[in-house]
Structures are given as structure tokens and as C-alpha cells.
């Protein structure tokens, strides 16, 4: 049975999609079967693994509104053990269409039941908001990874997300755990980055991953080529750091 991990932070630009793509790829190259679900209407995870966002009607929106089964929209990637479910702007409409559904928070959880025995890991890339889509992802998940940029306002956003996770646990998913807080875009030359990292470790001593993701040119470039960084430049610091993160998660689970 798959472990389902959502990757969430309501702040944009914190490395959430970068983490979804590169962590999924790094675990898949260890020959674990991985499904990556793009649950963000921007569809950056979709293009990040080389899938064209063409509105072909084979995406997660079609599954949520019951036009298609999940297995019908799963696509191959350039990595043998990594499959993906794409997203398009159509997903924005799902929030409106589901608003009167009494089980609206459980839609993704129900959808994933079809494939939960086919994979070792299912990763869900959430939108950068605390919307119904994010609530669905957290309700469906066993745990959540919270990427956090080492910057001034980071702690403020982290507290807000922790409150949301607490509410989800209380009302919808009592088993939800924090898989870990991931420090991203770390610049070792920046004193503030070190201060923020230390503050997070002090406040959440058992929740912060040992692996820290650095600022890295190759990590920034690889999405424009539709490739995870391990296919773009496996020797880069970005690739090595995500492989370290994959090892850390595999050892825990």
C-alpha cells in the first residue's frame, strides 16, 4: 500500500513544486513505484516532468468531476518507476463545482483508493493557498512535507500552515502527520538564512529534515527543459541534495 505524502505551503515561491518533482524522481530511481499527482492549477509539476499542458482532457480535474477513472489519466515520464497525473487551469473550476457537495473534502482521498496498492509512494503537489484543493490533499495524505524558504517571513507562514494541519487532524484526518519541514533555497553566505534555519530547528526540533536544499542554478534551469534535476545534471548540488532527502525519507518509512 502506498504512503501518501502531500507537499504543501500556502506561500508561493518556496520550492514546493521543485521538491515535488525532484523528490519523486529521486525516490523513483531507487526502483520504488512512485505516482506524482499535480494538484495545482498552475500545472508546473506537469511541465516539470516533461508533460505538455495541453488541456487534452486527461488530467486530475476530469477524475474529480467523475468523467474519468484515475487509471485512465496516469502518464509515463522519462523515469521508468515514476508516473504522473497532470493538472491544467481547469482544476480551478473544481473548487466551484464541488462547493455544494457534502463530501467535497474527501474527493481526492476517494479517487486515490483506486491505485493505492499499485505504488510505494504517492506525492501530491498542492497549490500555494489554503484552498479546498489543499484541504483535499491533506485529508488524503498520511503525512505532509512543508518546504520553507530561509527568509524573514517564513516562520509566520509556517505557523499558519501548522494551524491548518491541526484543524485537518481534528476534523477530517486524525492520522495526518508532519513528515518534515524542509529548508529550501538556502544560501550559506547569507546570515539571515542561518538565523531562520536555527529558529525553525529551535521551534520544531524533531520536525526539520537534516537535508537542506541549497540555492542552485541547475535546480532553477531544469524545469525549462521538462526534466527533474537528476536527469538534467546529476552531479549538481541540487540533484545531490534531493537524493539525500530521498534517502532520509526512505530510511524513515
PDB file of C-alpha atoms in Angstrom:
ATOM      1  CA  UNK A   1       0.000   0.000   0.000  1.00  0.00           C
ATOM      2  CA  UNK A   2       1.323   3.444  -0.953  1.00  0.00           C
ATOM      3  CA  UNK A   3       2.367   6.039   1.562  1.00  0.00           C
ATOM      4  CA  UNK A   4       0.652   9.282   0.515  1.00  0.00           C
ATOM      5  CA  UNK A   5       2.650  12.458   1.130  1.00  0.00           C
ATOM      6  CA  UNK A   6       1.346  15.951   0.368  1.00  0.00           C
ATOM      7  CA  UNK A   7       3.808  18.773  -0.262  1.00  0.00           C
ATOM      8  CA  UNK A   8       2.208  21.973   0.977  1.00  0.00           C
ATOM      9  CA  UNK A   9       2.841  25.574   1.860  1.00  0.00           C
ATOM     10  CA  UNK A  10       0.358  28.405   1.310  1.00  0.00           C
ATOM     11  CA  UNK A  11       3.232  30.723   0.409  1.00  0.00           C
ATOM     12  CA  UNK A  12       4.349  30.648  -3.220  1.00  0.00           C
ATOM     13  CA  UNK A  13       7.963  30.513  -4.327  1.00  0.00           C
ATOM     14  CA  UNK A  14       9.238  28.291  -1.510  1.00  0.00           C
ATOM     15  CA  UNK A  15      10.383  25.337  -3.623  1.00  0.00           C
ATOM     16  CA  UNK A  16       7.194  23.306  -3.298  1.00  0.00           C
ATOM     17  CA  UNK A  17       6.940  22.177  -6.924  1.00  0.00           C
ATOM     18  CA  UNK A  18      10.725  21.810  -7.166  1.00  0.00           C
ATOM     19  CA  UNK A  19      10.511  19.457  -4.201  1.00  0.00           C
ATOM     20  CA  UNK A  20       7.535  17.513  -5.598  1.00  0.00           C
ATOM     21  CA  UNK A  21       9.289  16.867  -8.920  1.00  0.00           C
ATOM     22  CA  UNK A  22      12.797  16.185  -7.662  1.00  0.00           C
ATOM     23  CA  UNK A  23      11.947  14.176  -4.558  1.00  0.00           C
ATOM     24  CA  UNK A  24       9.563  11.970  -6.570  1.00  0.00           C
ATOM     25  CA  UNK A  25      12.242  11.416  -9.212  1.00  0.00           C
ATOM     26  CA  UNK A  26      14.946  10.718  -6.625  1.00  0.00           C
ATOM     27  CA  UNK A  27      12.812   8.068  -4.917  1.00  0.00           C
ATOM     28  CA  UNK A  28      11.734   6.564  -8.256  1.00  0.00           C
ATOM     29  CA  UNK A  29      15.343   5.964  -9.357  1.00  0.00           C
ATOM     30  CA  UNK A  30      15.729   3.673  -6.322  1.00  0.00           C
ATOM     31  CA  UNK A  31      13.099   1.494  -8.100  1.00  0.00           C
ATOM     32  CA  UNK A  32      10.280   2.390  -5.753  1.00  0.00           C
ATOM     33  CA  UNK A  33       7.000   2.804  -7.640  1.00  0.00           C
ATOM     34  CA  UNK A  34       6.009   6.468  -7.402  1.00  0.00           C
ATOM     35  CA  UNK A  35       2.922   8.387  -8.526  1.00  0.00           C
ATOM     36  CA  UNK A  36       3.214  12.184  -8.644  1.00  0.00           C
ATOM     37  CA  UNK A  37      -0.143  13.999  -8.594  1.00  0.00           C
ATOM     38  CA  UNK A  38      -0.130  17.616  -9.763  1.00  0.00           C
ATOM     39  CA  UNK A  39      -2.930  19.186  -7.707  1.00  0.00           C
ATOM     40  CA  UNK A  40      -2.041  22.793  -8.522  1.00  0.00           C
ATOM     41  CA  UNK A  41      -3.981  24.512 -11.356  1.00  0.00           C
ATOM     42  CA  UNK A  42      -0.756  26.234 -12.462  1.00  0.00           C
ATOM     43  CA  UNK A  43       0.447  22.825 -13.666  1.00  0.00           C
ATOM     44  CA  UNK A  44       4.150  23.469 -13.048  1.00  0.00           C
ATOM     45  CA  UNK A  45       4.738  19.936 -11.778  1.00  0.00           C
ATOM     46  CA  UNK A  46       3.186  18.648 -15.000  1.00  0.00           C
ATOM     47  CA  UNK A  47       5.605  20.580 -17.213  1.00  0.00           C
ATOM     48  CA  UNK A  48       8.457  19.885 -14.776  1.00  0.00           C
ATOM     49  CA  UNK A  49       8.371  16.187 -15.670  1.00  0.00           C
ATOM     50  CA  UNK A  50       8.070  16.871 -19.389  1.00  0.00           C
ATOM     51  CA  UNK A  51       4.298  16.574 -19.872  1.00  0.00           C
ATOM     52  CA  UNK A  52       2.692  19.170 -22.144  1.00  0.00           C
ATOM     53  CA  UNK A  53      -0.101  21.204 -20.523  1.00  0.00           C
ATOM     54  CA  UNK A  54      -2.421  20.964 -23.500  1.00  0.00           C
ATOM     55  CA  UNK A  55      -5.836  20.561 -21.884  1.00  0.00           C
ATOM     56  CA  UNK A  56      -6.251  17.135 -23.521  1.00  0.00           C
ATOM     57  CA  UNK A  57      -8.923  16.110 -21.036  1.00  0.00           C
ATOM     58  CA  UNK A  58      -6.658  13.569 -19.342  1.00  0.00           C
ATOM     59  CA  UNK A  59      -5.957  15.280 -16.041  1.00  0.00           C
ATOM     60  CA  UNK A  60      -6.911  15.280 -12.370  1.00  0.00           C
ATOM     61  CA  UNK A  61      -9.846  17.645 -12.933  1.00  0.00           C
ATOM     62  CA  UNK A  62     -11.545  15.084 -15.172  1.00  0.00           C
ATOM     63  CA  UNK A  63     -11.205  12.490 -12.414  1.00  0.00           C
ATOM     64  CA  UNK A  64     -12.511  14.739  -9.629  1.00  0.00           C
ATOM     65  CA  UNK A  65     -15.697  15.530 -11.515  1.00  0.00           C
ATOM     66  CA  UNK A  66     -16.141  11.851 -12.420  1.00  0.00           C
ATOM     67  CA  UNK A  67     -15.669  11.979 -16.194  1.00  0.00           C
ATOM     68  CA  UNK A  68     -12.722   9.569 -15.981  1.00  0.00           C
ATOM     69  CA  UNK A  69     -11.135   6.988 -13.691  1.00  0.00           C
ATOM     70  CA  UNK A  70      -7.731   7.804 -12.232  1.00  0.00           C
ATOM     71  CA  UNK A  71      -6.004   4.925 -14.046  1.00  0.00           C
ATOM     72  CA  UNK A  72      -7.142   6.421 -17.358  1.00  0.00           C
ATOM     73  CA  UNK A  73      -5.187   9.661 -16.854  1.00  0.00           C
ATOM     74  CA  UNK A  74      -1.890   8.343 -15.408  1.00  0.00           C
ATOM     75  CA  UNK A  75       1.028   9.147 -17.694  1.00  0.00           C
ATOM     76  CA  UNK A  76       4.572   7.814 -18.054  1.00  0.00           C
ATOM     77  CA  UNK A  77       7.641  10.009 -17.508  1.00  0.00           C
ATOM     78  CA  UNK A  78      11.275   9.669 -18.573  1.00  0.00           C
ATOM     79  CA  UNK A  79      11.934   7.743 -15.342  1.00  0.00           C
ATOM     80  CA  UNK A  80      10.674   4.155 -15.502  1.00  0.00           C
ATOM     81  CA  UNK A  81       9.281   3.962 -11.954  1.00  0.00           C
ATOM     82  CA  UNK A  82       7.771   7.477 -11.934  1.00  0.00           C
ATOM     83  CA  UNK A  83       4.210   8.001 -13.195  1.00  0.00           C
ATOM     84  CA  UNK A  84       2.282  11.252 -13.036  1.00  0.00           C
ATOM     85  CA  UNK A  85      -1.211  12.707 -13.088  1.00  0.00           C
ATOM     86  CA  UNK A  86      -1.234  16.099 -14.749  1.00  0.00           C
ATOM     87  CA  UNK A  87      -3.106  19.294 -13.983  1.00  0.00           C
ATOM     88  CA  UNK A  88      -4.415  22.229 -16.016  1.00  0.00           C
ATOM     89  CA  UNK A  89      -6.183  25.509 -15.315  1.00  0.00           C
ATOM     90  CA  UNK A  90      -9.458  23.549 -15.453  1.00  0.00           C
ATOM     91  CA  UNK A  91      -8.740  22.477 -11.874  1.00  0.00           C
ATOM     92  CA  UNK A  92      -9.683  25.984 -10.693  1.00  0.00           C
ATOM     93  CA  UNK A  93     -13.265  25.127 -11.633  1.00  0.00           C
ATOM     94  CA  UNK A  94     -13.309  22.074  -9.394  1.00  0.00           C
ATOM     95  CA  UNK A  95     -13.490  24.203  -6.247  1.00  0.00           C
ATOM     96  CA  UNK A  96     -16.654  25.907  -7.526  1.00  0.00           C
ATOM     97  CA  UNK A  97     -18.217  22.689  -8.812  1.00  0.00           C
ATOM     98  CA  UNK A  98     -17.628  20.837  -5.549  1.00  0.00           C
ATOM     99  CA  UNK A  99     -18.821  23.599  -3.222  1.00  0.00           C
ATOM    100  CA  UNK A 100     -22.290  22.060  -2.684  1.00  0.00           C
ATOM    101  CA  UNK A 101     -21.001  18.501  -2.328  1.00  0.00           C
ATOM    102  CA  UNK A 102     -21.222  17.417   1.332  1.00  0.00           C
ATOM    103  CA  UNK A 103     -18.168  15.152   0.854  1.00  0.00           C
ATOM    104  CA  UNK A 104     -16.138  17.783  -1.015  1.00  0.00           C
ATOM    105  CA  UNK A 105     -13.082  17.498   1.285  1.00  0.00           C
ATOM    106  CA  UNK A 106     -12.846  13.733   0.635  1.00  0.00           C
ATOM    107  CA  UNK A 107     -12.826  13.730  -3.176  1.00  0.00           C
ATOM    108  CA  UNK A 108      -9.101  13.176  -3.683  1.00  0.00           C
ATOM    109  CA  UNK A 109      -8.945  10.562  -0.930  1.00  0.00           C
ATOM    110  CA  UNK A 110     -11.695   8.566  -2.657  1.00  0.00           C
ATOM    111  CA  UNK A 111     -10.008   8.937  -6.064  1.00  0.00           C
ATOM    112  CA  UNK A 112      -6.645   7.639  -4.810  1.00  0.00           C
ATOM    113  CA  UNK A 113      -8.183   4.443  -3.397  1.00  0.00           C
ATOM    114  CA  UNK A 114      -8.215   3.067  -6.967  1.00  0.00           C
ATOM    115  CA  UNK A 115      -4.396   3.000  -7.171  1.00  0.00           C
ATOM    116  CA  UNK A 116      -3.184   2.898  -3.573  1.00  0.00           C
ATOM    117  CA  UNK A 117      -1.998  -0.712  -3.917  1.00  0.00           C
ATOM    118  CA  UNK A 118      -0.158  -0.052  -7.186  1.00  0.00           C
ATOM    119  CA  UNK A 119       2.540   2.263  -5.771  1.00  0.00           C
ATOM    120  CA  UNK A 120       5.029   2.570  -2.917  1.00  0.00           C
ATOM    121  CA  UNK A 121       4.679   6.355  -2.697  1.00  0.00           C
ATOM    122  CA  UNK A 122       2.120   8.883  -3.904  1.00  0.00           C
ATOM    123  CA  UNK A 123       3.220  12.527  -3.772  1.00  0.00           C
ATOM    124  CA  UNK A 124       0.692  15.363  -4.105  1.00  0.00           C
ATOM    125  CA  UNK A 125       1.856  18.848  -5.106  1.00  0.00           C
ATOM    126  CA  UNK A 126      -0.590  21.326  -3.533  1.00  0.00           C
ATOM    127  CA  UNK A 127      -1.481  24.832  -4.754  1.00  0.00           C
ATOM    128  CA  UNK A 128       0.114  27.790  -2.900  1.00  0.00           C
ATOM    129  CA  UNK A 129      -3.027  28.534  -0.873  1.00  0.00           C
ATOM    130  CA  UNK A 130      -5.116  27.067   1.923  1.00  0.00           C
ATOM    131  CA  UNK A 131      -7.947  26.281  -0.500  1.00  0.00           C
ATOM    132  CA  UNK A 132     -10.370  23.367  -0.863  1.00  0.00           C
ATOM    133  CA  UNK A 133      -7.762  21.696  -3.083  1.00  0.00           C
ATOM    134  CA  UNK A 134      -5.130  21.860  -0.330  1.00  0.00           C
ATOM    135  CA  UNK A 135      -7.668  20.620   2.226  1.00  0.00           C
ATOM    136  CA  UNK A 136      -8.402  17.654  -0.095  1.00  0.00           C
ATOM    137  CA  UNK A 137      -4.696  16.866  -0.402  1.00  0.00           C
ATOM    138  CA  UNK A 138      -4.116  17.000   3.352  1.00  0.00           C
ATOM    139  CA  UNK A 139      -7.219  14.899   4.011  1.00  0.00           C
ATOM    140  CA  UNK A 140      -5.984  12.256   1.565  1.00  0.00           C
ATOM    141  CA  UNK A 141      -2.414  12.180   2.903  1.00  0.00           C
ATOM    142  CA  UNK A 142      -0.658  10.112   5.541  1.00  0.00           C
ATOM    143  CA  UNK A 143       1.804  12.956   6.060  1.00  0.00           C
ATOM    144  CA  UNK A 144       2.859  16.383   4.805  1.00  0.00           C
ATOM    145  CA  UNK A 145       6.218  17.823   3.803  1.00  0.00           C
ATOM    146  CA  UNK A 146       6.444  21.576   4.336  1.00  0.00           C
ATOM    147  CA  UNK A 147       9.084  23.280   2.171  1.00  0.00           C
ATOM    148  CA  UNK A 148      10.182  26.549   3.728  1.00  0.00           C
ATOM    149  CA  UNK A 149      12.427  29.204   2.250  1.00  0.00           C
ATOM    150  CA  UNK A 150      15.001  30.584   4.671  1.00  0.00           C
ATOM    151  CA  UNK A 151      13.718  34.160   4.686  1.00  0.00           C
ATOM    152  CA  UNK A 152      12.322  36.749   7.088  1.00  0.00           C
ATOM    153  CA  UNK A 153       8.567  35.996   6.899  1.00  0.00           C
ATOM    154  CA  UNK A 154       8.933  32.220   6.730  1.00  0.00           C
ATOM    155  CA  UNK A 155       8.035  31.496  10.366  1.00  0.00           C
ATOM    156  CA  UNK A 156       4.817  33.476  10.084  1.00  0.00           C
ATOM    157  CA  UNK A 157       3.587  31.341   7.166  1.00  0.00           C
ATOM    158  CA  UNK A 158       4.745  28.162   8.874  1.00  0.00           C
ATOM    159  CA  UNK A 159       2.632  28.878  11.976  1.00  0.00           C
ATOM    160  CA  UNK A 160      -0.435  29.445   9.790  1.00  0.00           C
ATOM    161  CA  UNK A 161       0.081  26.146   7.964  1.00  0.00           C
ATOM    162  CA  UNK A 162       0.627  24.274  11.241  1.00  0.00           C
ATOM    163  CA  UNK A 163      -2.745  25.616  12.448  1.00  0.00           C
ATOM    164  CA  UNK A 164      -4.395  24.325   9.267  1.00  0.00           C
ATOM    165  CA  UNK A 165      -2.772  20.909   9.694  1.00  0.00           C
ATOM    166  CA  UNK A 166      -4.092  20.870  13.274  1.00  0.00           C
ATOM    167  CA  UNK A 167      -7.636  21.604  12.071  1.00  0.00           C
ATOM    168  CA  UNK A 168      -7.447  18.895   9.395  1.00  0.00           C
ATOM    169  CA  UNK A 169      -6.274  16.389  12.029  1.00  0.00           C
ATOM    170  CA  UNK A 170      -9.119  17.364  14.327  1.00  0.00           C
ATOM    171  CA  UNK A 171     -11.936  17.287  11.788  1.00  0.00           C
ATOM    172  CA  UNK A 172     -11.011  15.245   8.721  1.00  0.00           C
ATOM    173  CA  UNK A 173      -7.822  13.196   9.020  1.00  0.00           C
ATOM    174  CA  UNK A 174      -6.770  12.244  12.574  1.00  0.00           C
ATOM    175  CA  UNK A 175      -3.843  10.185  11.240  1.00  0.00           C
ATOM    176  CA  UNK A 176      -2.155  13.115   9.418  1.00  0.00           C
ATOM    177  CA  UNK A 177       1.472  13.597  10.472  1.00  0.00           C
ATOM    178  CA  UNK A 178       4.197  16.108   9.692  1.00  0.00           C
ATOM    179  CA  UNK A 179       6.696  14.167   7.572  1.00  0.00           C
ATOM    180  CA  UNK A 180       9.100  17.047   7.983  1.00  0.00           C
ATOM    181  CA  UNK A 181       9.903  20.713   7.437  1.00  0.00           C
ATOM    182  CA  UNK A 182      12.291  21.130   4.506  1.00  0.00           C
ATOM    183  CA  UNK A 183      14.573  24.160   4.442  1.00  0.00           C
ATOM    184  CA  UNK A 184      14.930  25.311   0.820  1.00  0.00           C
ATOM    185  CA  UNK A 185      16.783  27.940  -1.231  1.00  0.00           C
ATOM    186  CA  UNK A 186      19.445  28.057   1.454  1.00  0.00           C
ATOM    187  CA  UNK A 187      22.281  30.487   0.774  1.00  0.00           C
ATOM    188  CA  UNK A 188      25.167  29.661   3.086  1.00  0.00           C
ATOM    189  CA  UNK A 189      26.664  33.158   2.564  1.00  0.00           C
ATOM    190  CA  UNK A 190      23.545  34.820   3.967  1.00  0.00           C
ATOM    191  CA  UNK A 191      23.474  35.364   7.749  1.00  0.00           C
ATOM    192  CA  UNK A 192      19.661  35.658   7.765  1.00  0.00           C
ATOM    193  CA  UNK A 193      19.348  32.204   6.177  1.00  0.00           C
ATOM    194  CA  UNK A 194      21.393  30.717   9.020  1.00  0.00           C
ATOM    195  CA  UNK A 195      19.298  32.597  11.614  1.00  0.00           C
ATOM    196  CA  UNK A 196      15.991  31.418  10.132  1.00  0.00           C
ATOM    197  CA  UNK A 197      17.249  27.809   9.893  1.00  0.00           C
ATOM    198  CA  UNK A 198      18.306  27.899  13.536  1.00  0.00           C
ATOM    199  CA  UNK A 199      14.993  29.419  14.626  1.00  0.00           C
ATOM    200  CA  UNK A 200      12.992  26.698  12.845  1.00  0.00           C
ATOM    201  CA  UNK A 201      15.137  23.953  14.378  1.00  0.00           C
ATOM    202  CA  UNK A 202      14.653  25.515  17.818  1.00  0.00           C
ATOM    203  CA  UNK A 203      10.853  25.760  17.471  1.00  0.00           C
ATOM    204  CA  UNK A 204      10.401  22.353  15.778  1.00  0.00           C
ATOM    205  CA  UNK A 205      13.369  20.281  16.952  1.00  0.00           C
ATOM    206  CA  UNK A 206      12.053  16.890  15.792  1.00  0.00           C
ATOM    207  CA  UNK A 207      10.378  18.047  12.599  1.00  0.00           C
ATOM    208  CA  UNK A 208      13.168  19.527  10.434  1.00  0.00           C
ATOM    209  CA  UNK A 209      14.860  17.340   7.826  1.00  0.00           C
ATOM    210  CA  UNK A 210      18.637  17.032   8.141  1.00  0.00           C
ATOM    211  CA  UNK A 211      18.895  17.656   4.400  1.00  0.00           C
ATOM    212  CA  UNK A 212      18.862  21.325   3.407  1.00  0.00           C
ATOM    213  CA  UNK A 213      18.197  22.298  -0.222  1.00  0.00           C
ATOM    214  CA  UNK A 214      20.643  24.972  -1.432  1.00  0.00           C
ATOM    215  CA  UNK A 215      20.090  27.711  -3.964  1.00  0.00           C
ATOM    216  CA  UNK A 216      21.303  26.080  -7.151  1.00  0.00           C
ATOM    217  CA  UNK A 217      21.361  27.200 -10.788  1.00  0.00           C
ATOM    218  CA  UNK A 218      20.753  23.682 -12.145  1.00  0.00           C
ATOM    219  CA  UNK A 219      17.642  23.304  -9.972  1.00  0.00           C
ATOM    220  CA  UNK A 220      16.327  26.561 -11.456  1.00  0.00           C
ATOM    221  CA  UNK A 221      17.165  25.601 -15.029  1.00  0.00           C
ATOM    222  CA  UNK A 222      15.902  22.010 -15.157  1.00  0.00           C
ATOM    223  CA  UNK A 223      12.108  22.803 -15.270  1.00  0.00           C
ATOM    224  CA  UNK A 224      12.548  24.749 -18.522  1.00  0.00           C
ATOM    225  CA  UNK A 225      13.878  21.512 -20.065  1.00  0.00           C
ATOM    226  CA  UNK A 226      10.977  19.457 -18.622  1.00  0.00           C
ATOM    227  CA  UNK A 227      13.336  17.332 -16.569  1.00  0.00           C
ATOM    228  CA  UNK A 228      13.940  16.569 -12.901  1.00  0.00           C
ATOM    229  CA  UNK A 229      17.401  17.800 -11.963  1.00  0.00           C
ATOM    230  CA  UNK A 230      18.815  14.250 -11.708  1.00  0.00           C
ATOM    231  CA  UNK A 231      18.195  13.877 -15.463  1.00  0.00           C
ATOM    232  CA  UNK A 232      19.448  17.394 -16.219  1.00  0.00           C
ATOM    233  CA  UNK A 233      22.654  17.402 -14.142  1.00  0.00           C
ATOM    234  CA  UNK A 234      23.048  14.531 -11.685  1.00  0.00           C
ATOM    235  CA  UNK A 235      26.323  15.936 -10.325  1.00  0.00           C
ATOM    236  CA  UNK A 236      24.827  19.299  -9.312  1.00  0.00           C
ATOM    237  CA  UNK A 237      24.368  20.301  -5.675  1.00  0.00           C
ATOM    238  CA  UNK A 238      20.624  20.424  -6.237  1.00  0.00           C
ATOM    239  CA  UNK A 239      20.483  16.841  -7.513  1.00  0.00           C
ATOM    240  CA  UNK A 240      22.684  15.554  -4.713  1.00  0.00           C
ATOM    241  CA  UNK A 241      20.607  17.302  -2.046  1.00  0.00           C
ATOM    242  CA  UNK A 242      17.326  15.802  -3.304  1.00  0.00           C
ATOM    243  CA  UNK A 243      18.916  12.355  -3.434  1.00  0.00           C
ATOM    244  CA  UNK A 244      19.962  12.875   0.197  1.00  0.00           C
ATOM    245  CA  UNK A 245      16.389  13.861   1.058  1.00  0.00           C
ATOM    246  CA  UNK A 246      15.075  10.736  -0.704  1.00  0.00           C
ATOM    247  CA  UNK A 247      17.439   8.568   1.400  1.00  0.00           C
ATOM    248  CA  UNK A 248      16.276  10.318   4.562  1.00  0.00           C
ATOM    249  CA  UNK A 249      12.603   9.609   3.747  1.00  0.00           C
ATOM    250  CA  UNK A 250      13.255   6.004   2.689  1.00  0.00           C
ATOM    251  CA  UNK A 251      15.071   5.348   5.977  1.00  0.00           C
ATOM    252  CA  UNK A 252      12.117   6.729   7.972  1.00  0.00           C
ATOM    253  CA  UNK A 253       9.421   4.738   6.174  1.00  0.00           C
TER     254      UNK A 253
END
